[in-house]
Amino acid sequence: MKHVLKRALWVLLPGIFAVLGGCSDDKTATVAPPVVSFPVTDAEMEVDVEEEITFEAVVENDGEADCIWYVNGVAAASTPTMTYTFAQVGLYTVRCEVYNDGGRIAKVYKVKVNGIPLEVEFSDSGNTVSCDQGDEVRISATVVGGDKEVKHSWSIDGTVVSETADFTYTFMDAGTFTLAYAGVNAYKMTAAKSWTVRVAEVEMPLTIEFSPAPKTSIRCETGSSVKIGTDVKYGGDGLVHVWTVDGVKVSGDAMFEYTFTHPGTYAVAYEGKNTVQETVTASWTVEATHLFADFEGLAALPADIEDSNKALSLVENPFKTATNASATVLMNKLGGWTTSGMFKLLLSDVSNSEQYSTLRVKIYLGTNLYYPYIYFTDYALPVTVNGETYESQEEWRKIVRTDDWNVLVYDLSTNLEAAVELQFRPLSNWDHSNFIYTGDPVTDNRTVYFDDIEFLK
């Protein structure tokens, strides 16, 4: 057996040598790693936000090489040259990697990006402003640098009085004041300047401020008191006040306070005259009605509203508009059944009811296809909708508001007299029949809002 193995070994060896001899003739080609230079040699740099900056990698030896630029770890370019704009203030790491089959070269830059300085020029470049009492002071701020999203602020003795680029202010009091400007842009860069304002005392004309302001229309409930206040700013020596209602003098006090016992529209006028015969006049309109309910400040439904369908509640006004800015309103929310959504006003508390022949109410119908009837001696639609009349459903649809409160006025035909209740049927067909529930969330959402129910003469 041993002899046989020796012969077999010698037989195999020439083949092995042949294989080894063949491997010695192969030569593997080698690739040199990239040789790269970077024209921007500073490892740390500062630039302004939104300033365009160019980074470059120059491969100096022959051969193909790939290049990738990263900004804070995110690939931003795959070419040897990268032009980049930093959109936000902050600290950034810019890394370049150049590589081929022979190796990899990397370069890192630390970049600090600064905000663009806010530069503001003023129409008054001095430090002092002098004026007389009652004079208007104007100063303009013009932004000449760093003008992105600039916010302006002007203050007098620490109190902000304006947030526009142009400052306009009337100094009504004599004295010395500090006027300060502060500006800031989107990059949190600031600009500031201040002036000393010296206001000389002068004799001021008769000046009175009123609350509420003149030409205001004041609405009140019949039998309630209306107050108008005066604040005499200047020239009040020997001032005499005269208040009139419809031309008849009712008071000589500084404050107007008067009770309107009957419904109607009244003209209130004021005249004030001082010792040097300077005169101030002002006027208001007062509308006195029986205000059945405005729901402000109520925590529960009024006792004189009967919730026939158990669908009423007081809620925060979900549709505050110029037409009705009230905080609290009455919501009538019906379930899915055939009903008019009826509720009743119990009229036992309406004193002198024979005076009233018209009902005014604000209603938010939204896109509901309902017609809000009332029932007194018969079914009635409002005679006016938002001050306009109509004769058909088509005309109604042109004037009724679907995205705002509607002001509806109903004719009670005859005075209330001995009536004990007035029914509201807000969810009715044009012919005052009950509306059939459809479930359509747009045209039949079954929610209507009421506010400011008033009886008018």
C-alpha positions as a Markdown table, in Angstrom:
| # | Residue | x | y | z |
|---|---|---|---|---|
| 1 | Met | 0.0 | 0.0 | 0.0 |
| 2 | Lys | 2.7 | 2.5 | 0.9 |
| 3 | His | 4.4 | 2.0 | -2.5 |
| 4 | Val | 1.2 | 2.6 | -4.4 |
| 5 | Leu | 0.7 | 5.9 | -2.5 |
| 6 | Lys | 4.2 | 7.1 | -3.4 |
| 7 | Arg | 3.5 | 6.5 | -7.0 |
| 8 | Ala | 0.2 | 8.3 | -6.8 |
| 9 | Leu | 1.9 | 11.3 | -5.1 |
| 10 | Trp | 4.4 | 11.6 | -7.9 |
| 11 | Val | 1.7 | 11.5 | -10.4 |
| 12 | Leu | -0.2 | 14.4 | -8.9 |
| 13 | Leu | 2.8 | 16.7 | -8.2 |
| 14 | Pro | 3.5 | 17.7 | -11.9 |
| 15 | Gly | -0.1 | 19.0 | -12.1 |
| 16 | Ile | 0.3 | 21.1 | -9.0 |
| 17 | Phe | 3.5 | 22.6 | -10.3 |
| 18 | Ala | 1.8 | 23.4 | -13.6 |
| 19 | Val | -1.0 | 25.3 | -11.8 |
| 20 | Leu | 1.5 | 27.2 | -9.6 |
| 21 | Gly | 3.6 | 28.1 | -12.5 |
| 22 | Gly | 0.6 | 29.5 | -14.4 |
| 23 | Cys | -0.3 | 31.9 | -11.4 |
| 24 | Ser | 3.1 | 33.4 | -11.3 |
| 25 | Asp | 2.5 | 35.0 | -14.8 |
| 26 | Asp | -0.6 | 37.2 | -13.7 |
| 27 | Lys | 0.0 | 40.9 | -12.9 |
| 28 | Thr | -2.8 | 42.8 | -11.0 |
| 29 | Ala | -3.1 | 46.6 | -12.2 |
| 30 | Thr | -3.2 | 49.1 | -9.3 |
| 31 | Val | -5.1 | 52.5 | -9.2 |
| 32 | Ala | -3.6 | 55.5 | -7.5 |
| 33 | Pro | -5.8 | 57.3 | -5.0 |
| 34 | Pro | -7.1 | 60.7 | -6.0 |
| 35 | Val | -4.8 | 63.7 | -5.4 |
| 36 | Val | -7.0 | 66.6 | -4.5 |
| 37 | Ser | -6.4 | 70.3 | -3.7 |
| 38 | Phe | -9.0 | 72.7 | -2.3 |
| 39 | Pro | -8.7 | 76.4 | -3.3 |
| 40 | Val | -10.6 | 77.4 | -0.2 |
| 41 | Thr | -8.1 | 76.4 | 2.4 |
| 42 | Asp | -9.6 | 77.9 | 5.6 |
| 43 | Ala | -11.2 | 75.2 | 7.6 |
| 44 | Glu | -13.4 | 77.7 | 9.4 |
| 45 | Met | -15.2 | 80.6 | 7.8 |
| 46 | Glu | -18.0 | 83.1 | 8.4 |
| 47 | Val | -20.6 | 84.1 | 5.8 |
| 48 | Asp | -23.9 | 86.0 | 5.8 |
| 49 | Val | -27.2 | 84.3 | 5.5 |
| 50 | Glu | -28.4 | 84.1 | 1.8 |
| 51 | Glu | -24.9 | 84.9 | 0.7 |
| 52 | Glu | -23.8 | 82.7 | -2.2 |
| 53 | Ile | -20.5 | 80.9 | -1.6 |
| 54 | Thr | -18.5 | 78.5 | -3.8 |
| 55 | Phe | -16.7 | 75.4 | -2.6 |
| 56 | Glu | -14.3 | 73.6 | -5.0 |
| 57 | Ala | -12.3 | 70.3 | -5.1 |
| 58 | Val | -9.6 | 70.1 | -7.8 |
| 59 | Val | -8.5 | 66.5 | -8.7 |
| 60 | Glu | -4.9 | 66.9 | -9.8 |
| 61 | Asn | -3.9 | 63.3 | -11.0 |
| 62 | Asp | -5.3 | 61.6 | -14.0 |
| 63 | Gly | -8.1 | 59.1 | -13.7 |
| 64 | Glu | -11.8 | 59.2 | -12.9 |
| 65 | Ala | -12.9 | 60.2 | -9.4 |
| 66 | Asp | -16.3 | 60.8 | -7.9 |
| 67 | Cys | -17.1 | 63.8 | -5.7 |
| 68 | Ile | -19.9 | 64.4 | -3.1 |
| 69 | Trp | -20.5 | 67.5 | -1.0 |
| 70 | Tyr | -22.5 | 67.2 | 2.2 |
| 71 | Val | -24.0 | 70.0 | 4.3 |
| 72 | Asn | -24.8 | 68.9 | 7.9 |
| 73 | Gly | -24.7 | 65.3 | 6.7 |
| 74 | Val | -27.1 | 65.8 | 3.8 |
| 75 | Ala | -25.8 | 65.4 | 0.2 |
| 76 | Ala | -26.0 | 68.8 | -1.5 |
| 77 | Ala | -23.9 | 68.3 | -4.7 |
| 78 | Ser | -22.2 | 65.6 | -6.7 |
| 79 | Thr | -19.8 | 67.8 | -8.8 |
| 80 | Pro | -16.3 | 69.0 | -7.9 |
| 81 | Thr | -17.7 | 72.6 | -7.6 |
| 82 | Met | -20.6 | 73.4 | -5.3 |
| 83 | Thr | -22.3 | 76.8 | -5.1 |
| 84 | Tyr | -24.4 | 77.0 | -2.0 |
| 85 | Thr | -26.6 | 79.6 | -0.2 |
| 86 | Phe | -27.3 | 79.2 | 3.5 |
| 87 | Ala | -30.9 | 80.1 | 4.1 |
| 88 | Gln | -30.8 | 80.1 | 7.9 |
| 89 | Val | -28.5 | 81.6 | 10.5 |
| 90 | Gly | -26.4 | 79.0 | 12.4 |
| 91 | Leu | -23.4 | 76.7 | 12.5 |
| 92 | Tyr | -22.9 | 74.3 | 9.6 |
| 93 | Thr | -20.5 | 71.5 | 8.7 |
| 94 | Val | -19.6 | 71.2 | 5.0 |
| 95 | Arg | -17.8 | 68.0 | 4.0 |
| 96 | Cys | -16.4 | 67.0 | 0.7 |
| 97 | Glu | -15.5 | 63.4 | -0.3 |
| 98 | Val | -13.5 | 62.5 | -3.4 |
| 99 | Tyr | -12.9 | 58.9 | -4.1 |
| 100 | Asn | -12.0 | 56.3 | -6.7 |
| 101 | Asp | -11.0 | 52.6 | -6.7 |
| 102 | Gly | -7.7 | 53.6 | -5.1 |
| 103 | Gly | -8.9 | 55.5 | -2.1 |
| 104 | Arg | -10.8 | 58.4 | -0.6 |
| 105 | Ile | -9.9 | 62.0 | 0.3 |
| 106 | Ala | -12.1 | 64.1 | 2.6 |
| 107 | Lys | -12.1 | 67.8 | 3.5 |
| 108 | Val | -14.3 | 69.4 | 6.2 |
| 109 | Tyr | -15.2 | 73.1 | 6.6 |
| 110 | Lys | -16.9 | 74.7 | 9.7 |
| 111 | Val | -19.2 | 77.5 | 8.5 |
| 112 | Lys | -20.7 | 80.1 | 10.8 |
| 113 | Val | -23.7 | 81.8 | 9.1 |
| 114 | Asn | -24.5 | 85.3 | 10.4 |
| 115 | Gly | -27.7 | 87.3 | 9.9 |
| 116 | Ile | -27.7 | 90.3 | 7.6 |
| 117 | Pro | -27.3 | 93.4 | 9.8 |
| 118 | Leu | -30.4 | 95.6 | 10.0 |
| 119 | Glu | -29.6 | 99.1 | 8.8 |
| 120 | Val | -32.2 | 101.8 | 9.3 |
| 121 | Glu | -32.1 | 105.5 | 8.3 |
| 122 | Phe | -34.4 | 108.1 | 9.9 |
| 123 | Ser | -35.9 | 111.3 | 8.5 |
| 124 | Asp | -34.8 | 113.0 | 11.7 |
| 125 | Ser | -31.2 | 112.0 | 12.4 |
| 126 | Gly | -30.8 | 114.2 | 15.4 |
| 127 | Asn | -31.3 | 113.3 | 19.1 |
| 128 | Thr | -33.8 | 116.0 | 20.1 |
| 129 | Val | -37.2 | 117.0 | 18.9 |
| 130 | Ser | -39.0 | 120.2 | 20.1 |
| 131 | Cys | -42.7 | 121.0 | 19.5 |
| 132 | Asp | -45.7 | 122.7 | 21.1 |
| 133 | Gln | -48.4 | 121.0 | 23.0 |
| 134 | Gly | -50.9 | 119.6 | 20.5 |
| 135 | Asp | -48.4 | 119.4 | 17.7 |
| 136 | Glu | -48.0 | 116.3 | 15.6 |
| 137 | Val | -44.5 | 114.8 | 15.3 |
| 138 | Arg | -43.6 | 112.7 | 12.3 |
| 139 | Ile | -40.4 | 110.5 | 11.9 |
| 140 | Ser | -39.9 | 107.9 | 9.1 |
| 141 | Ala | -37.7 | 104.8 | 9.4 |
| 142 | Thr | -36.3 | 103.6 | 6.1 |
| 143 | Val | -34.7 | 100.2 | 6.0 |
| 144 | Val | -31.5 | 100.1 | 3.9 |
| 145 | Gly | -30.1 | 96.8 | 4.8 |
| 146 | Gly | -31.3 | 93.4 | 6.2 |
| 147 | Asp | -34.8 | 94.2 | 5.1 |
| 148 | Lys | -36.3 | 90.8 | 5.4 |
| 149 | Glu | -39.5 | 90.8 | 7.6 |
| 150 | Val | -38.6 | 93.9 | 9.6 |
| 151 | Lys | -40.8 | 94.6 | 12.6 |
| 152 | His | -40.9 | 98.2 | 13.8 |
| 153 | Ser | -41.7 | 99.5 | 17.3 |
| 154 | Trp | -42.0 | 103.1 | 18.6 |
| 155 | Ser | -42.5 | 103.8 | 22.3 |
| 156 | Ile | -42.9 | 106.9 | 24.4 |
| 157 | Asp | -41.5 | 106.5 | 27.9 |
| 158 | Gly | -41.5 | 102.8 | 27.5 |
| 159 | Thr | -45.1 | 102.5 | 26.2 |
| 160 | Val | -45.4 | 101.2 | 22.6 |
| 161 | Val | -47.6 | 103.6 | 20.6 |
| 162 | Ser | -46.9 | 102.5 | 17.0 |
| 163 | Glu | -45.7 | 99.4 | 15.0 |
| 164 | Thr | -45.3 | 100.9 | 11.6 |
| 165 | Ala | -42.3 | 102.3 | 9.8 |
| 166 | Asp | -43.7 | 105.8 | 9.9 |
| 167 | Phe | -44.2 | 107.3 | 13.3 |
| 168 | Thr | -47.0 | 109.9 | 13.7 |
| 169 | Tyr | -48.0 | 111.1 | 17.1 |
| 170 | Thr | -49.6 | 114.2 | 18.7 |
| 171 | Phe | -48.2 | 115.2 | 22.0 |
| 172 | Met | -51.2 | 116.6 | 23.9 |
| 173 | Asp | -49.4 | 117.1 | 27.2 |
| 174 | Ala | -46.5 | 119.4 | 27.9 |
| 175 | Gly | -43.2 | 118.0 | 29.3 |
| 176 | Thr | -40.1 | 116.0 | 28.3 |
| 177 | Phe | -40.5 | 112.5 | 26.8 |
| 178 | Thr | -38.2 | 109.8 | 25.5 |
| 179 | Leu | -39.2 | 108.5 | 22.0 |
| 180 | Ala | -37.5 | 105.2 | 21.2 |
| 181 | Tyr | -37.4 | 103.2 | 18.0 |
| 182 | Ala | -36.6 | 99.4 | 18.0 |
| 183 | Gly | -36.4 | 97.2 | 14.9 |
| 184 | Val | -35.7 | 93.6 | 14.3 |
| 185 | Asn | -35.5 | 91.5 | 11.1 |
| 186 | Ala | -36.0 | 87.8 | 10.3 |
| 187 | Tyr | -32.4 | 87.1 | 11.2 |
| 188 | Lys | -32.9 | 88.6 | 14.8 |
| 189 | Met | -30.6 | 91.5 | 13.9 |
| 190 | Thr | -31.7 | 94.7 | 15.6 |
| 191 | Ala | -31.5 | 98.5 | 15.1 |
| 192 | Ala | -32.4 | 101.2 | 17.7 |
| 193 | Lys | -32.4 | 104.9 | 18.1 |
| 194 | Ser | -33.9 | 107.4 | 20.6 |
| 195 | Trp | -34.9 | 111.0 | 20.8 |
| 196 | Thr | -35.6 | 113.4 | 23.6 |
| 197 | Val | -38.9 | 115.2 | 22.9 |
| 198 | Arg | -39.5 | 118.5 | 24.6 |
| 199 | Val | -43.1 | 119.6 | 24.4 |
| 200 | Ala | -43.7 | 123.3 | 25.3 |
| 201 | Glu | -46.9 | 124.2 | 27.1 |
| 202 | Val | -49.5 | 126.3 | 25.1 |
| 203 | Glu | -53.1 | 127.3 | 25.7 |
| 204 | Met | -55.2 | 124.4 | 24.2 |
| 205 | Pro | -58.6 | 124.8 | 22.7 |
| 206 | Leu | -61.7 | 123.2 | 24.3 |
| 207 | Thr | -61.3 | 119.5 | 23.8 |
| 208 | Ile | -63.8 | 116.9 | 25.0 |
| 209 | Glu | -63.8 | 113.1 | 24.5 |
| 210 | Phe | -67.1 | 111.2 | 24.8 |
| 211 | Ser | -68.0 | 107.6 | 25.6 |
| 212 | Pro | -69.6 | 106.2 | 23.5 |
| 213 | Ala | -68.2 | 108.2 | 20.6 |
| 214 | Pro | -70.4 | 110.8 | 18.8 |
| 215 | Lys | -72.5 | 109.6 | 15.9 |
| 216 | Thr | -72.9 | 106.2 | 17.6 |
| 217 | Ser | -76.3 | 104.6 | 17.4 |
| 218 | Ile | -77.3 | 103.5 | 20.9 |
| 219 | Arg | -79.9 | 100.7 | 21.4 |
| 220 | Cys | -81.7 | 100.4 | 24.7 |
| 221 | Glu | -84.6 | 98.6 | 26.3 |
| 222 | Thr | -87.7 | 100.8 | 26.9 |
| 223 | Gly | -87.6 | 102.0 | 30.5 |
| 224 | Ser | -83.8 | 101.7 | 30.9 |
| 225 | Ser | -81.3 | 104.4 | 31.4 |
| 226 | Val | -78.7 | 105.5 | 28.8 |
| 227 | Lys | -75.4 | 107.1 | 29.9 |
| 228 | Ile | -72.9 | 109.1 | 27.8 |
| 229 | Gly | -69.7 | 110.2 | 29.5 |
| 230 | Thr | -67.5 | 113.3 | 28.9 |
| 231 | Asp | -63.8 | 113.6 | 29.5 |
| 232 | Val | -62.7 | 117.2 | 29.3 |
| 233 | Lys | -59.1 | 117.2 | 28.1 |
| 234 | Tyr | -58.4 | 121.0 | 27.7 |
| 235 | Gly | -60.1 | 124.4 | 27.9 |
| 236 | Gly | -62.5 | 123.4 | 30.6 |
| 237 | Asp | -62.5 | 126.7 | 32.5 |
| 238 | Gly | -66.1 | 127.7 | 33.1 |
| 239 | Leu | -67.5 | 124.9 | 30.9 |
| 240 | Val | -71.3 | 124.7 | 30.7 |
| 241 | His | -72.9 | 121.5 | 29.5 |
| 242 | Val | -76.2 | 121.3 | 27.8 |
| 243 | Trp | -77.9 | 117.9 | 26.8 |
| 244 | Thr | -81.1 | 117.7 | 24.7 |
| 245 | Val | -83.4 | 114.9 | 23.6 |
| 246 | Asp | -85.2 | 115.7 | 20.4 |
| 247 | Gly | -84.3 | 119.4 | 20.9 |
| 248 | Val | -85.6 | 119.6 | 24.5 |
| 249 | Lys | -83.0 | 120.3 | 27.2 |
| 250 | Val | -82.9 | 117.5 | 29.7 |
| 251 | Ser | -79.7 | 118.0 | 31.6 |
| 252 | Gly | -76.8 | 120.4 | 32.4 |
| 253 | Asp | -74.5 | 117.8 | 34.0 |
| 254 | Ala | -71.2 | 116.6 | 32.6 |
| 255 | Met | -72.6 | 113.1 | 32.2 |
| 256 | Phe | -75.7 | 112.4 | 30.2 |
| 257 | Glu | -78.1 | 110.0 | 32.0 |
| 258 | Tyr | -81.7 | 109.7 | 30.8 |
| 259 | Thr | -84.4 | 107.1 | 30.9 |
| 260 | Phe | -86.4 | 106.4 | 27.7 |
| 261 | Thr | -89.8 | 105.4 | 28.8 |
| 262 | His | -91.4 | 104.9 | 25.4 |
| 263 | Pro | -90.2 | 103.0 | 22.4 |
| 264 | Gly | -88.9 | 105.0 | 19.4 |
| 265 | Thr | -85.9 | 106.6 | 17.8 |
| 266 | Tyr | -84.5 | 109.7 | 19.6 |
| 267 | Ala | -81.9 | 112.4 | 18.8 |
| 268 | Val | -79.5 | 113.1 | 21.7 |
| 269 | Ala | -77.3 | 116.3 | 21.3 |
| 270 | Tyr | -74.6 | 117.9 | 23.4 |
| 271 | Glu | -73.2 | 121.4 | 23.5 |
| 272 | Gly | -70.4 | 122.6 | 25.7 |
| 273 | Lys | -69.1 | 126.2 | 26.0 |
| 274 | Asn | -66.3 | 127.6 | 28.1 |
| 275 | Thr | -65.5 | 131.0 | 29.5 |
| 276 | Val | -63.9 | 132.2 | 26.2 |
| 277 | Gln | -67.0 | 131.0 | 24.3 |
| 278 | Glu | -65.2 | 128.0 | 22.6 |
| 279 | Thr | -67.9 | 125.4 | 21.7 |
| 280 | Val | -68.0 | 121.7 | 21.2 |
| 281 | Thr | -71.0 | 119.9 | 19.9 |
| 282 | Ala | -71.8 | 116.2 | 19.4 |
| 283 | Ser | -74.8 | 114.0 | 18.7 |
| 284 | Trp | -76.1 | 110.4 | 19.0 |
| 285 | Thr | -79.1 | 108.4 | 18.0 |
| 286 | Val | -80.9 | 106.3 | 20.6 |
| 287 | Glu | -83.3 | 103.5 | 19.6 |
| 288 | Ala | -85.6 | 102.4 | 22.5 |
| 289 | Thr | -87.3 | 99.0 | 22.1 |
| 290 | His | -88.6 | 96.3 | 24.3 |
| 291 | Leu | -85.6 | 94.0 | 24.3 |
| 292 | Phe | -87.1 | 90.6 | 25.0 |
| 293 | Ala | -83.7 | 88.9 | 25.1 |
| 294 | Asp | -80.1 | 89.3 | 24.0 |
| 295 | Phe | -78.9 | 86.3 | 26.1 |
| 296 | Glu | -75.8 | 88.1 | 27.3 |
| 297 | Gly | -74.7 | 87.0 | 30.8 |
| 298 | Leu | -77.4 | 84.3 | 31.1 |
| 299 | Ala | -76.4 | 80.9 | 32.5 |
| 300 | Ala | -79.8 | 79.3 | 31.8 |
| 301 | Leu | -82.7 | 79.9 | 29.4 |
| 302 | Pro | -85.0 | 82.8 | 30.4 |
| 303 | Ala | -88.2 | 81.7 | 32.2 |
| 304 | Asp | -90.3 | 83.4 | 29.5 |
| 305 | Ile | -89.0 | 81.2 | 26.7 |
| 306 | Glu | -90.8 | 77.8 | 26.5 |
| 307 | Asp | -88.7 | 75.1 | 25.0 |
| 308 | Ser | -91.5 | 73.2 | 23.2 |
| 309 | Asn | -89.2 | 70.6 | 21.5 |
| 310 | Lys | -86.5 | 70.5 | 24.2 |
| 311 | Ala | -84.0 | 71.7 | 21.6 |
| 312 | Leu | -82.8 | 75.0 | 23.0 |
| 313 | Ser | -79.6 | 75.9 | 24.7 |
| 314 | Leu | -77.4 | 79.0 | 25.4 |
| 315 | Val | -74.0 | 78.7 | 23.6 |
| 316 | Glu | -71.0 | 80.8 | 22.7 |
| 317 | Asn | -71.7 | 82.6 | 19.4 |
| 318 | Pro | -70.0 | 80.4 | 16.8 |
| 319 | Phe | -70.4 | 83.0 | 14.0 |
| 320 | Lys | -69.3 | 86.4 | 15.4 |
| 321 | Thr | -69.6 | 89.0 | 12.7 |
| 322 | Ala | -70.2 | 92.7 | 12.4 |
| 323 | Thr | -73.9 | 92.0 | 12.1 |
| 324 | Asn | -73.9 | 90.2 | 15.5 |
| 325 | Ala | -70.8 | 90.2 | 17.7 |
| 326 | Ser | -72.7 | 89.0 | 20.8 |
| 327 | Ala | -70.8 | 86.5 | 23.0 |
| 328 | Thr | -73.9 | 84.4 | 23.9 |
| 329 | Val | -76.7 | 83.3 | 21.6 |
| 330 | Leu | -79.7 | 80.9 | 21.6 |
| 331 | Met | -79.1 | 77.6 | 19.7 |
| 332 | Asn | -82.1 | 75.6 | 18.4 |
| 333 | Lys | -80.8 | 72.1 | 17.5 |
| 334 | Leu | -83.4 | 69.6 | 16.3 |
| 335 | Gly | -83.0 | 65.8 | 16.0 |
| 336 | Gly | -83.9 | 63.7 | 13.0 |
| 337 | Trp | -87.7 | 63.9 | 13.0 |
| 338 | Thr | -90.5 | 65.9 | 11.3 |
| 339 | Thr | -90.9 | 69.1 | 13.3 |
| 340 | Ser | -90.9 | 72.8 | 12.9 |
| 341 | Gly | -88.5 | 73.3 | 15.9 |
| 342 | Met | -91.1 | 75.4 | 17.6 |
| 343 | Phe | -90.5 | 77.4 | 20.8 |
| 344 | Lys | -92.6 | 80.1 | 22.4 |
| 345 | Leu | -92.1 | 83.6 | 23.9 |
| 346 | Leu | -94.4 | 84.0 | 26.9 |
| 347 | Leu | -95.4 | 87.7 | 26.9 |
| 348 | Ser | -96.6 | 88.2 | 30.4 |
| 349 | Asp | -93.6 | 90.4 | 31.2 |
| 350 | Val | -94.0 | 92.7 | 28.2 |
| 351 | Ser | -95.4 | 95.8 | 29.8 |
| 352 | Asn | -97.6 | 98.1 | 27.7 |
| 353 | Ser | -97.7 | 95.5 | 25.0 |
| 354 | Glu | -100.2 | 97.5 | 23.0 |
| 355 | Gln | -97.3 | 99.8 | 22.0 |
| 356 | Tyr | -95.6 | 97.2 | 19.9 |
| 357 | Ser | -96.5 | 96.1 | 16.4 |
| 358 | Thr | -93.2 | 94.8 | 15.0 |
| 359 | Leu | -90.8 | 92.1 | 16.0 |
| 360 | Arg | -87.1 | 92.2 | 15.1 |
| 361 | Val | -84.7 | 89.3 | 15.6 |
| 362 | Lys | -81.3 | 88.1 | 14.4 |
| 363 | Ile | -81.2 | 84.6 | 13.0 |
| 364 | Tyr | -78.3 | 82.5 | 11.7 |
| 365 | Leu | -79.8 | 80.0 | 9.2 |
| 366 | Gly | -76.6 | 78.9 | 7.5 |
| 367 | Thr | -77.3 | 76.8 | 4.4 |
| 368 | Asn | -80.5 | 75.3 | 5.8 |
| 369 | Leu | -83.4 | 75.4 | 3.3 |
| 370 | Tyr | -85.9 | 76.6 | 5.9 |
| 371 | Tyr | -88.2 | 79.6 | 6.3 |
| 372 | Pro | -88.5 | 81.0 | 9.8 |
| 373 | Tyr | -92.2 | 81.7 | 10.5 |
| 374 | Ile | -93.7 | 83.1 | 13.6 |
| 375 | Tyr | -97.3 | 82.4 | 14.7 |
| 376 | Phe | -99.3 | 85.2 | 16.4 |
| 377 | Thr | -102.8 | 85.4 | 14.9 |
| 378 | Asp | -101.6 | 83.6 | 11.8 |
| 379 | Tyr | -98.5 | 82.2 | 10.3 |
| 380 | Ala | -96.1 | 85.0 | 9.1 |
| 381 | Leu | -92.8 | 85.3 | 7.4 |
| 382 | Pro | -90.7 | 88.4 | 8.0 |
| 383 | Val | -91.7 | 91.5 | 6.0 |
| 384 | Thr | -88.0 | 92.4 | 5.5 |
| 385 | Val | -84.8 | 90.4 | 5.4 |
| 386 | Asn | -81.6 | 92.5 | 6.0 |
| 387 | Gly | -83.6 | 95.6 | 5.2 |
| 388 | Glu | -85.0 | 94.2 | 1.9 |
| 389 | Thr | -88.4 | 93.0 | 0.8 |
| 390 | Tyr | -89.2 | 89.9 | -1.3 |
| 391 | Glu | -92.2 | 88.3 | -3.0 |
| 392 | Ser | -91.0 | 84.8 | -3.8 |
| 393 | Gln | -88.7 | 82.0 | -2.7 |
| 394 | Glu | -86.3 | 83.0 | -5.5 |
| 395 | Glu | -86.1 | 86.6 | -4.2 |
| 396 | Trp | -85.7 | 85.3 | -0.6 |
| 397 | Arg | -82.7 | 83.2 | -1.6 |
| 398 | Lys | -81.1 | 86.3 | -3.3 |
| 399 | Ile | -81.1 | 88.4 | -0.1 |
| 400 | Val | -80.9 | 85.8 | 2.8 |
| 401 | Arg | -77.4 | 85.3 | 4.1 |
| 402 | Thr | -76.0 | 81.8 | 4.3 |
| 403 | Asp | -72.7 | 82.8 | 5.9 |
| 404 | Asp | -73.8 | 85.6 | 8.3 |
| 405 | Trp | -76.6 | 86.6 | 10.7 |
| 406 | Asn | -79.8 | 87.8 | 9.1 |
| 407 | Val | -81.8 | 90.7 | 10.6 |
| 408 | Leu | -85.5 | 89.8 | 10.2 |
| 409 | Val | -88.4 | 92.1 | 10.9 |
| 410 | Tyr | -91.9 | 90.6 | 11.4 |
| 411 | Asp | -95.2 | 92.6 | 11.2 |
| 412 | Leu | -97.5 | 91.5 | 14.1 |
| 413 | Ser | -100.5 | 92.8 | 12.0 |
| 414 | Thr | -102.1 | 94.1 | 15.1 |
| 415 | Asn | -100.6 | 95.3 | 18.3 |
| 416 | Leu | -99.8 | 92.6 | 20.9 |
| 417 | Glu | -102.5 | 93.8 | 23.2 |
| 418 | Ala | -103.8 | 90.8 | 25.2 |
| 419 | Ala | -101.6 | 88.2 | 23.5 |
| 420 | Val | -100.0 | 85.8 | 26.0 |
| 421 | Glu | -97.5 | 84.0 | 23.7 |
| 422 | Leu | -95.8 | 84.3 | 20.4 |
| 423 | Gln | -94.6 | 81.1 | 18.6 |
| 424 | Phe | -91.4 | 80.7 | 16.6 |
| 425 | Arg | -91.4 | 78.1 | 13.9 |
| 426 | Pro | -87.9 | 78.4 | 12.4 |
| 427 | Leu | -87.8 | 75.1 | 10.4 |
| 428 | Ser | -90.7 | 75.3 | 8.0 |
| 429 | Asn | -91.5 | 74.9 | 4.3 |
| 430 | Trp | -92.4 | 78.0 | 2.3 |
| 431 | Asp | -96.1 | 77.2 | 2.9 |
| 432 | His | -95.4 | 77.0 | 6.7 |
| 433 | Ser | -95.8 | 73.2 | 6.8 |
| 434 | Asn | -93.3 | 71.0 | 8.7 |
| 435 | Phe | -90.1 | 70.3 | 7.0 |
| 436 | Ile | -89.5 | 66.6 | 6.3 |
| 437 | Tyr | -86.1 | 65.4 | 7.7 |
| 438 | Thr | -83.7 | 64.5 | 4.9 |
| 439 | Gly | -80.4 | 64.1 | 6.7 |
| 440 | Asp | -78.5 | 66.3 | 4.2 |
| 441 | Pro | -75.7 | 67.9 | 6.3 |
| 442 | Val | -75.8 | 71.1 | 4.1 |
| 443 | Thr | -79.5 | 71.8 | 3.4 |
| 444 | Asp | -80.9 | 70.1 | 6.5 |
| 445 | Asn | -78.5 | 70.2 | 9.4 |
| 446 | Arg | -81.3 | 71.2 | 11.8 |
| 447 | Thr | -79.4 | 73.9 | 13.7 |
| 448 | Val | -80.5 | 77.5 | 13.8 |
| 449 | Tyr | -79.3 | 80.3 | 16.1 |
| 450 | Phe | -81.2 | 83.3 | 17.5 |
| 451 | Asp | -80.2 | 86.6 | 19.2 |
| 452 | Asp | -81.5 | 90.1 | 20.1 |
| 453 | Ile | -85.3 | 89.5 | 20.1 |
| 454 | Glu | -86.9 | 93.0 | 20.2 |
| 455 | Phe | -90.4 | 94.4 | 20.0 |
| 456 | Leu | -90.6 | 97.7 | 18.1 |
| 457 | Lys | -93.2 | 100.4 | 18.1 |
